[in-house]
CSV table of C-alpha atoms and ligand atoms in Angstrom, one decimal:
chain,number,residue,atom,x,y,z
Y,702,UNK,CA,83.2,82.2,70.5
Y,703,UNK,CA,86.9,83.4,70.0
Y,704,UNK,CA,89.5,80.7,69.8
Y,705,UNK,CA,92.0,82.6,70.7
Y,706,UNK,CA,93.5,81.8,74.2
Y,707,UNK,CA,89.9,81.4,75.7
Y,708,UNK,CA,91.9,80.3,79.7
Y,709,UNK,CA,93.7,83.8,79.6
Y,710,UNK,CA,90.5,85.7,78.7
Y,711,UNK,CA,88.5,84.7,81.3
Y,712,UNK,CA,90.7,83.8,84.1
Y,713,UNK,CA,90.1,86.9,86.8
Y,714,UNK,CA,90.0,90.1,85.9
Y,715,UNK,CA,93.6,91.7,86.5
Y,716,UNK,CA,93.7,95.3,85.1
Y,717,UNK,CA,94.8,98.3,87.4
Y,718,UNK,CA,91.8,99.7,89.7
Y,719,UNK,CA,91.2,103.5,88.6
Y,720,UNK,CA,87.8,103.6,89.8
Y,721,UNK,CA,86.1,102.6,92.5
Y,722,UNK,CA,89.0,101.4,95.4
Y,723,UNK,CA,86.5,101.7,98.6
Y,724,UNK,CA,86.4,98.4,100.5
Y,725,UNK,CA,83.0,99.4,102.1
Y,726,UNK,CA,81.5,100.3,98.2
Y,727,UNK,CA,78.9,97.1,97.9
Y,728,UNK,CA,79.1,94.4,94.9
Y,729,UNK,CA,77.2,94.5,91.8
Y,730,UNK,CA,75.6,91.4,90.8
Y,731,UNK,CA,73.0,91.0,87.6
Y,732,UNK,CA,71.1,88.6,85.5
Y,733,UNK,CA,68.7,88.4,83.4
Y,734,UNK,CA,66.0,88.1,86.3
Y,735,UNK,CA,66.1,86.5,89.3
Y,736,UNK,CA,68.1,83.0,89.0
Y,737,UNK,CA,71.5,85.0,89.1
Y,738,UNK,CA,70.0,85.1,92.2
Y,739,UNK,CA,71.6,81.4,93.8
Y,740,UNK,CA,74.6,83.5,92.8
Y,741,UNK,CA,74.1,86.2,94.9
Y,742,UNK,CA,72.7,84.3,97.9
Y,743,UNK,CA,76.4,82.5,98.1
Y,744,UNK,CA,77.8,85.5,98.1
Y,745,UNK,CA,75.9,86.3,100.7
Y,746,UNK,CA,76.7,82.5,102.5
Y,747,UNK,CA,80.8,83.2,101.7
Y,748,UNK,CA,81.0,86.6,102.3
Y,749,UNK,CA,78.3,88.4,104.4
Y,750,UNK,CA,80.2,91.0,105.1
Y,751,UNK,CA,79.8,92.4,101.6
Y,752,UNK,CA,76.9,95.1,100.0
Y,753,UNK,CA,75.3,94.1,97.2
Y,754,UNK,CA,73.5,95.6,94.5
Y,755,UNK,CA,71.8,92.7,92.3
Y,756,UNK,CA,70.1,93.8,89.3
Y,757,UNK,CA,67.6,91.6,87.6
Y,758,UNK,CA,66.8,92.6,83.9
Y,759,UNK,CA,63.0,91.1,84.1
Y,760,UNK,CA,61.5,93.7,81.4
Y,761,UNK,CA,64.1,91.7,79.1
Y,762,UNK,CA,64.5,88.1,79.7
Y,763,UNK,CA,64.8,86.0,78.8
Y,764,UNK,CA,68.5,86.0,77.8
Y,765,UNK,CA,69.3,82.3,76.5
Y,766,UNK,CA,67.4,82.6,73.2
Y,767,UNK,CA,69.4,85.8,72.6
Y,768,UNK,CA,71.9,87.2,70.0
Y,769,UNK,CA,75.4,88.2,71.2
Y,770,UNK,CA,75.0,91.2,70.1
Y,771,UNK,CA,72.2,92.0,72.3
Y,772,UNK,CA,73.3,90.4,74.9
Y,773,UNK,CA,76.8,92.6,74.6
Y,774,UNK,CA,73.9,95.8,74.4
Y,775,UNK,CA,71.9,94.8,77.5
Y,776,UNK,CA,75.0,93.7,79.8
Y,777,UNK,CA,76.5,97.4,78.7
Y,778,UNK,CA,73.9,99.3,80.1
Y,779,UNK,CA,73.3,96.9,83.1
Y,780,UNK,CA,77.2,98.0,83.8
Y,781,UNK,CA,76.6,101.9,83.1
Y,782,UNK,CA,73.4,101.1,85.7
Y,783,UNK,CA,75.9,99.2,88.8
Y,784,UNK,CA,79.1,101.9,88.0
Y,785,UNK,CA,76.0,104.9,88.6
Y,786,UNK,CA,75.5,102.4,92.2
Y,787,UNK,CA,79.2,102.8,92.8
Y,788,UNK,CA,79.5,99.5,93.3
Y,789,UNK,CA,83.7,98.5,93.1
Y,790,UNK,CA,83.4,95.1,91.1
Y,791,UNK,CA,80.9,93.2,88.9
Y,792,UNK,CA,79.8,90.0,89.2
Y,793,UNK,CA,78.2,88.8,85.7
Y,794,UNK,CA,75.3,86.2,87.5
Y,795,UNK,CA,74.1,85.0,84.2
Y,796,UNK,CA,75.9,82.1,82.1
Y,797,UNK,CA,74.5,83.3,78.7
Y,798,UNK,CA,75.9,86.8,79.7
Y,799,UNK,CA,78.9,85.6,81.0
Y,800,UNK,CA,79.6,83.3,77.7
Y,801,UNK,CA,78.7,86.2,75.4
Y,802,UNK,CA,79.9,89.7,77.3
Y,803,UNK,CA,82.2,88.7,79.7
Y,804,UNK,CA,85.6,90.0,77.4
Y,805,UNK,CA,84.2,92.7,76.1
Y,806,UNK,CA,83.1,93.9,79.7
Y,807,UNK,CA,86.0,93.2,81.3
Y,808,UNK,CA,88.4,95.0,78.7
Y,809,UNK,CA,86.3,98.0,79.0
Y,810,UNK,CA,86.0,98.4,82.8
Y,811,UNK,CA,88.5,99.5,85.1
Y,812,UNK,CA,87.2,97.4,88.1
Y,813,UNK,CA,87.2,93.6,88.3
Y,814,UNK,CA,84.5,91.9,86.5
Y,815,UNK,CA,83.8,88.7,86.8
Y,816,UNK,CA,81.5,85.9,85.2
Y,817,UNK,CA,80.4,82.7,86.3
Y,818,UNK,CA,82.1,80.2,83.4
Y,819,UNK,CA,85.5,79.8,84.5
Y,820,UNK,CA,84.5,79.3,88.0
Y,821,UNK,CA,82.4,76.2,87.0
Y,822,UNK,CA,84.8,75.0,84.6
Y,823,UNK,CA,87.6,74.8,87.2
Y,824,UNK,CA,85.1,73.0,89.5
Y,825,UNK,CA,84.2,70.5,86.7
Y,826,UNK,CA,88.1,70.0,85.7
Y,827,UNK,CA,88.8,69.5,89.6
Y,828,UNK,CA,85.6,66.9,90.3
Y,829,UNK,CA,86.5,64.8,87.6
Y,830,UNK,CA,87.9,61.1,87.9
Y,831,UNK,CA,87.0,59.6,84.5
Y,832,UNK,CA,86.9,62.8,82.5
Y,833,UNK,CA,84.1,62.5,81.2
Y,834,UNK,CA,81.9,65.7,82.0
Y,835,UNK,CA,78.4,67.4,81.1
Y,836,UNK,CA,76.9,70.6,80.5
Y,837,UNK,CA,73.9,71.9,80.5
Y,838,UNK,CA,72.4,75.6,79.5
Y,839,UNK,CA,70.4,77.7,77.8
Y,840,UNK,CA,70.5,77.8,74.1
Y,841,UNK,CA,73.1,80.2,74.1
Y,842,UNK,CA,75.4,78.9,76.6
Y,843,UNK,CA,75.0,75.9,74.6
Y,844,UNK,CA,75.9,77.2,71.2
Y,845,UNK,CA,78.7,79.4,72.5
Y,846,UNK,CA,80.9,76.4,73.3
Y,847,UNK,CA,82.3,78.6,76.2
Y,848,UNK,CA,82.1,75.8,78.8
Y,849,UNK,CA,83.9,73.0,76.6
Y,850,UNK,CA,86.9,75.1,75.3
Y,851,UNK,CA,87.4,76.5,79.1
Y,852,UNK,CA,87.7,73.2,80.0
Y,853,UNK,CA,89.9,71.7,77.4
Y,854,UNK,CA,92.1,74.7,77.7
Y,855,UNK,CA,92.5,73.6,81.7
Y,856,UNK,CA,92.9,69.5,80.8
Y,857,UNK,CA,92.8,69.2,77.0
Y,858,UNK,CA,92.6,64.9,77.8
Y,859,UNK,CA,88.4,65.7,79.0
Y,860,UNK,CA,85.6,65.3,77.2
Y,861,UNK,CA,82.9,67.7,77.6
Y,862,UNK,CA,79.0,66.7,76.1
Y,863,UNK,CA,76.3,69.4,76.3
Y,864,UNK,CA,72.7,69.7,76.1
Y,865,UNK,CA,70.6,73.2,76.4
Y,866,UNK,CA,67.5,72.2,78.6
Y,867,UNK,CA,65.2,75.7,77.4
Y,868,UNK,CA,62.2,74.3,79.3
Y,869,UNK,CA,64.0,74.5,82.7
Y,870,UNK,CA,63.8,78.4,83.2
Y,871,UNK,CA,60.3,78.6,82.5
Y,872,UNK,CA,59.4,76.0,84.8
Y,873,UNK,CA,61.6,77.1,87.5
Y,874,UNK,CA,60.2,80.7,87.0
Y,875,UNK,CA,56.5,79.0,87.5
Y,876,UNK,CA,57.7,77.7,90.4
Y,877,UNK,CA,57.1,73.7,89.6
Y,878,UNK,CA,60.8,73.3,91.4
Y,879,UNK,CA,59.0,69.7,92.7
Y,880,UNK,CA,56.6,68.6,90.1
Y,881,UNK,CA,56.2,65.8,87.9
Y,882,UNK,CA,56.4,67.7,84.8
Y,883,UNK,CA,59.8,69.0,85.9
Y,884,UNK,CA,60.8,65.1,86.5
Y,885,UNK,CA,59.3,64.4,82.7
Y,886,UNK,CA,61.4,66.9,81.2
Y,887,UNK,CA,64.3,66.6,82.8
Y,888,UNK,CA,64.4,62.9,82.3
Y,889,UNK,CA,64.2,63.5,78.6
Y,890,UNK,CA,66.8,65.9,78.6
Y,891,UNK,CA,68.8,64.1,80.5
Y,892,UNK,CA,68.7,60.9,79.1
Y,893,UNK,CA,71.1,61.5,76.2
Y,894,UNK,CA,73.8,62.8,78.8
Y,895,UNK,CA,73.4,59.4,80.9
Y,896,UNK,CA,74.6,57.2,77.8
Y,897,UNK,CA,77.8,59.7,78.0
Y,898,UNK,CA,79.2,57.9,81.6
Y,899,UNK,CA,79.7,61.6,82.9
Y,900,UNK,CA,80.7,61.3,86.4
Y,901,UNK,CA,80.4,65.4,86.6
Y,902,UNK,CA,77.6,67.6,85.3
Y,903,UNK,CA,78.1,71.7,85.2
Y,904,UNK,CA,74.3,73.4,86.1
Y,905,UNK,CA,75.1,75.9,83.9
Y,906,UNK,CA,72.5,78.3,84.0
Y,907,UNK,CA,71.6,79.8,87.0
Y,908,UNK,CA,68.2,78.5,87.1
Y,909,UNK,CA,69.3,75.0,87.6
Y,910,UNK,CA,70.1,74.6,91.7
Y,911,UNK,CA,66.9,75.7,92.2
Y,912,UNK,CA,65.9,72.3,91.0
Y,913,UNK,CA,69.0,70.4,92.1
Y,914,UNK,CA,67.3,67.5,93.6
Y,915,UNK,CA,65.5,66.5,90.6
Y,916,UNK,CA,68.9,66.7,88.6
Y,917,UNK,CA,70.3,64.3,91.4
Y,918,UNK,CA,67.5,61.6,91.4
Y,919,UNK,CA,68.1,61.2,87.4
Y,920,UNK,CA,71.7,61.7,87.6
Y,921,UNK,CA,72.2,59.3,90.3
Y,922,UNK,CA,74.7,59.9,93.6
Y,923,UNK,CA,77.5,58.9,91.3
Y,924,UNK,CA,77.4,61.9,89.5
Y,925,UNK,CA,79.1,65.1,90.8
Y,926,UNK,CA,76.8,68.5,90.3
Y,927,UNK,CA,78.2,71.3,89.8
Y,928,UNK,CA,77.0,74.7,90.9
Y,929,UNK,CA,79.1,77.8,89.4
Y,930,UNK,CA,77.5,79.9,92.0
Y,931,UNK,CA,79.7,78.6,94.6
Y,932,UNK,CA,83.1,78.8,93.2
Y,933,UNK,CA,82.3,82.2,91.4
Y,934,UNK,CA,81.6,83.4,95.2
Y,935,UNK,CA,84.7,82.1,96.6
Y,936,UNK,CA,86.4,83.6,93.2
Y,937,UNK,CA,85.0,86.8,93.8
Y,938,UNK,CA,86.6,86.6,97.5
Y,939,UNK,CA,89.5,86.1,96.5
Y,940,UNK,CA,89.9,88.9,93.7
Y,941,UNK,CA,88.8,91.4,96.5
Y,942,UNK,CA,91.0,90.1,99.4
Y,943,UNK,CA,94.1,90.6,96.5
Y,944,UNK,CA,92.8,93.7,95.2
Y,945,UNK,CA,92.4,95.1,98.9
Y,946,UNK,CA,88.4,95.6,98.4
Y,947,UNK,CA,87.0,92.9,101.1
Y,948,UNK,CA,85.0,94.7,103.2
Y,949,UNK,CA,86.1,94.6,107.2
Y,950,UNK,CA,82.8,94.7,108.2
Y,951,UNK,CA,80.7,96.6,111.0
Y,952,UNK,CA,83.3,95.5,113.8
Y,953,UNK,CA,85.7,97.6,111.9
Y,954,UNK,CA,84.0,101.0,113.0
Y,955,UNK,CA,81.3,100.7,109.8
Y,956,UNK,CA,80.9,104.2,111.1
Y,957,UNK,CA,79.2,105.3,107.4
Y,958,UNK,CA,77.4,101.6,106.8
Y,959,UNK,CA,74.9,102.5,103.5
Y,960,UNK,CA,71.6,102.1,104.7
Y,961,UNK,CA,70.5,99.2,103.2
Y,962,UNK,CA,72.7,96.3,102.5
Y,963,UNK,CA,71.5,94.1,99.8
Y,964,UNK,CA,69.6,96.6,97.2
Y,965,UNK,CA,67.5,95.0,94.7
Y,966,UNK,CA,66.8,96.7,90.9
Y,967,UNK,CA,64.6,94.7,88.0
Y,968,UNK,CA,63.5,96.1,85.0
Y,969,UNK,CA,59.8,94.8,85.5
Y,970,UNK,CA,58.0,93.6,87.9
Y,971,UNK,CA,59.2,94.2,91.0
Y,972,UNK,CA,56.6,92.9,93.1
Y,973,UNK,CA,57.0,89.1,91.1
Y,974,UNK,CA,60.9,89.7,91.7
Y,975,UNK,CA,60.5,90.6,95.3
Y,976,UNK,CA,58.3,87.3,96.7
Y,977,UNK,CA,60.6,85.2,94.6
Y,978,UNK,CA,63.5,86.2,96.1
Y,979,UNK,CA,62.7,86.3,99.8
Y,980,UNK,CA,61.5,82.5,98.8
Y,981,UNK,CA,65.0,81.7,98.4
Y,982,UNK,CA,67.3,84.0,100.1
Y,983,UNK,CA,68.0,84.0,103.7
Y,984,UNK,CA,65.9,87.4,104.1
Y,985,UNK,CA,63.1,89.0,103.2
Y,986,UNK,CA,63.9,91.4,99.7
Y,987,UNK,CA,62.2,94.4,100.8
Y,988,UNK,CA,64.7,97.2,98.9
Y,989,UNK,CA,63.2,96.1,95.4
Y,990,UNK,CA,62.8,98.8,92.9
Y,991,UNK,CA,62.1,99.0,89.2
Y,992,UNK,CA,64.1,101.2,86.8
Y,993,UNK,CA,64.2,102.2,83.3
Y,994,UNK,CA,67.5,100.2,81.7
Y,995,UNK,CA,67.2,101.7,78.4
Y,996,UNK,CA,68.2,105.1,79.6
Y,997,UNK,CA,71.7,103.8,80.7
C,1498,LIG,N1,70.3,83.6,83.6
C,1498,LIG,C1,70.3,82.8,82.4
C,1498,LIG,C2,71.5,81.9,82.4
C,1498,LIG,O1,72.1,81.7,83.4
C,1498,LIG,C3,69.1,81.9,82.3
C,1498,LIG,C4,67.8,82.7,82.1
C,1498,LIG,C5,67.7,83.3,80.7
C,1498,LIG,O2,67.7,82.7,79.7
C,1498,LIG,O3,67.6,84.6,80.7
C,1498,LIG,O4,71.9,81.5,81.4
């Protein structure tokens, strides 16, 4: 991770719109797979007026045991894949894509791009009483140190203790979100954070709300859990409404409305993707296709 000025490089993207300037053009949204996801369906919560085209790179996963440098590679042609979609921002879904590609993304692209770091930093630095705060990620995340230099930037007086929790995709992808295996590792994990007083933990990966209650009961109701997904999506409103992209929605003569609102793109496995998403969005997600990433 770059030292230099780490706030100013990943507070919202400010560059001149060349592009894309249609308020009606949809959002695109990707991940490695499907837990970008919880991002997507707060979008969807915060601002339903919006289009989305979520792309899920399930040939790939997963990304937390990853280099930079193919993470940079995979998030590039993810981006060549949403600009071909039209779409008039990007929303990077993925922590271990946001910590690794954000900047370079962002300086390359002339429409806003956005991760999901400095969104559940500012949360973190913002729920806070004792400043004491935790992290946890994937492997990646982890070793960028992304999280703990965002925060220290915004209040260099916390103190930020990490732990990458690798088993907690894989069991969330198997679906044990309410199993005792999920309680054994988690408690493990966890146990090294709970010596640290933390009164705030970041879920840092975007698997982790989807087994949020499990967090809480080891954490106890002292501690504050934050999910990125939910200030990235107000974030994301906010760069639009000041960039003049929010869309007005059908009442505002949606006389050309594209015919399906939420699309849905994965690399593999599109029927896998599709039942796991219309288990936790608020609709079915029919409009799921698979493409070939490499040949963007
Ligand atoms: N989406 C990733 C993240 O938020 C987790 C899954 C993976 O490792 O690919 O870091």
């Amino acid at each position: 991770f770059d030292e230099q000025d780490p706030v100013k490089l990943y507070v919202p993207h400010r560059r001149r719109l060349e592009t894309v300037r249609d308020p009606r053009a949809p959002v695109g949204v990707f991940d490695s797979g499907v837990g970008g996801l919880t991002v997507a369906r707060e979008i969807m919560r915060q601002i339903p007026e919006e289009h989305l085209v979520y792309f899920g790179d399930t040939a790939r996963l997963p990304y937390g045991a990853k280099s930079r440098e193919t993470i940079i590679r995979f998030s590039r042609q993810i981006v060549r894949f949403l600009r071909s979609k039209g779409v008039k921002a990007i929303v990077i879904a993925c922590n271990t894509a946001s910590s690794h590609a954000l900047r370079t993304l962002a300086a390359e692209s002339d429409i806003p791009v956005i991760g999901v770091i400095y969104a559940g930093a500012l949360s973190a630095v913002k729920a806070t009483k004792n400043g004491r705060v935790g992290v946890i990620g994937t492997s990646g995340t982890v070793s960028s140190d992304i999280y703990p230099h965002v925060i220290q930037n915004m209040n260099p007086e916390i103190q930020v203790f990490q732990k990458a929790c690798p088993l907690f995709c894989p069991l969330v992808e198997e679906g044990l979100l309410h199993d005792s295996v999920t309680d054994e590792i988690a408690s493990r994990y966890l146990q090294e954070l709970k010596g640290k007083y933390i009164d705030t933990l970041v879920l840092g990966c975007t698997h982790y709300p989807l087994i949020r209650s499990t967090l809480r009961r080891i954490m106890g109701e002292e501690v504050t859990l934050v999910n990125p997904a939910y200030e990235t999506a107000l974030e994301l409103k906010e760069i639009l409404a000041r960039e003049g992209l929010l869309n007005p929605g059908a009442d505002a003569g949606d006389a050309d409305c594209p015919e399906e609102k939420y699309q849905f793109y994965v690399s593999d496995l599109a029927d896998n993707f599709r039942d796991f998403a219309s288990s936790i969005l608020p609709e079915e997600a029919k409009n799921t296709k698979k493409i070939e990433i490499e040949e963007y």
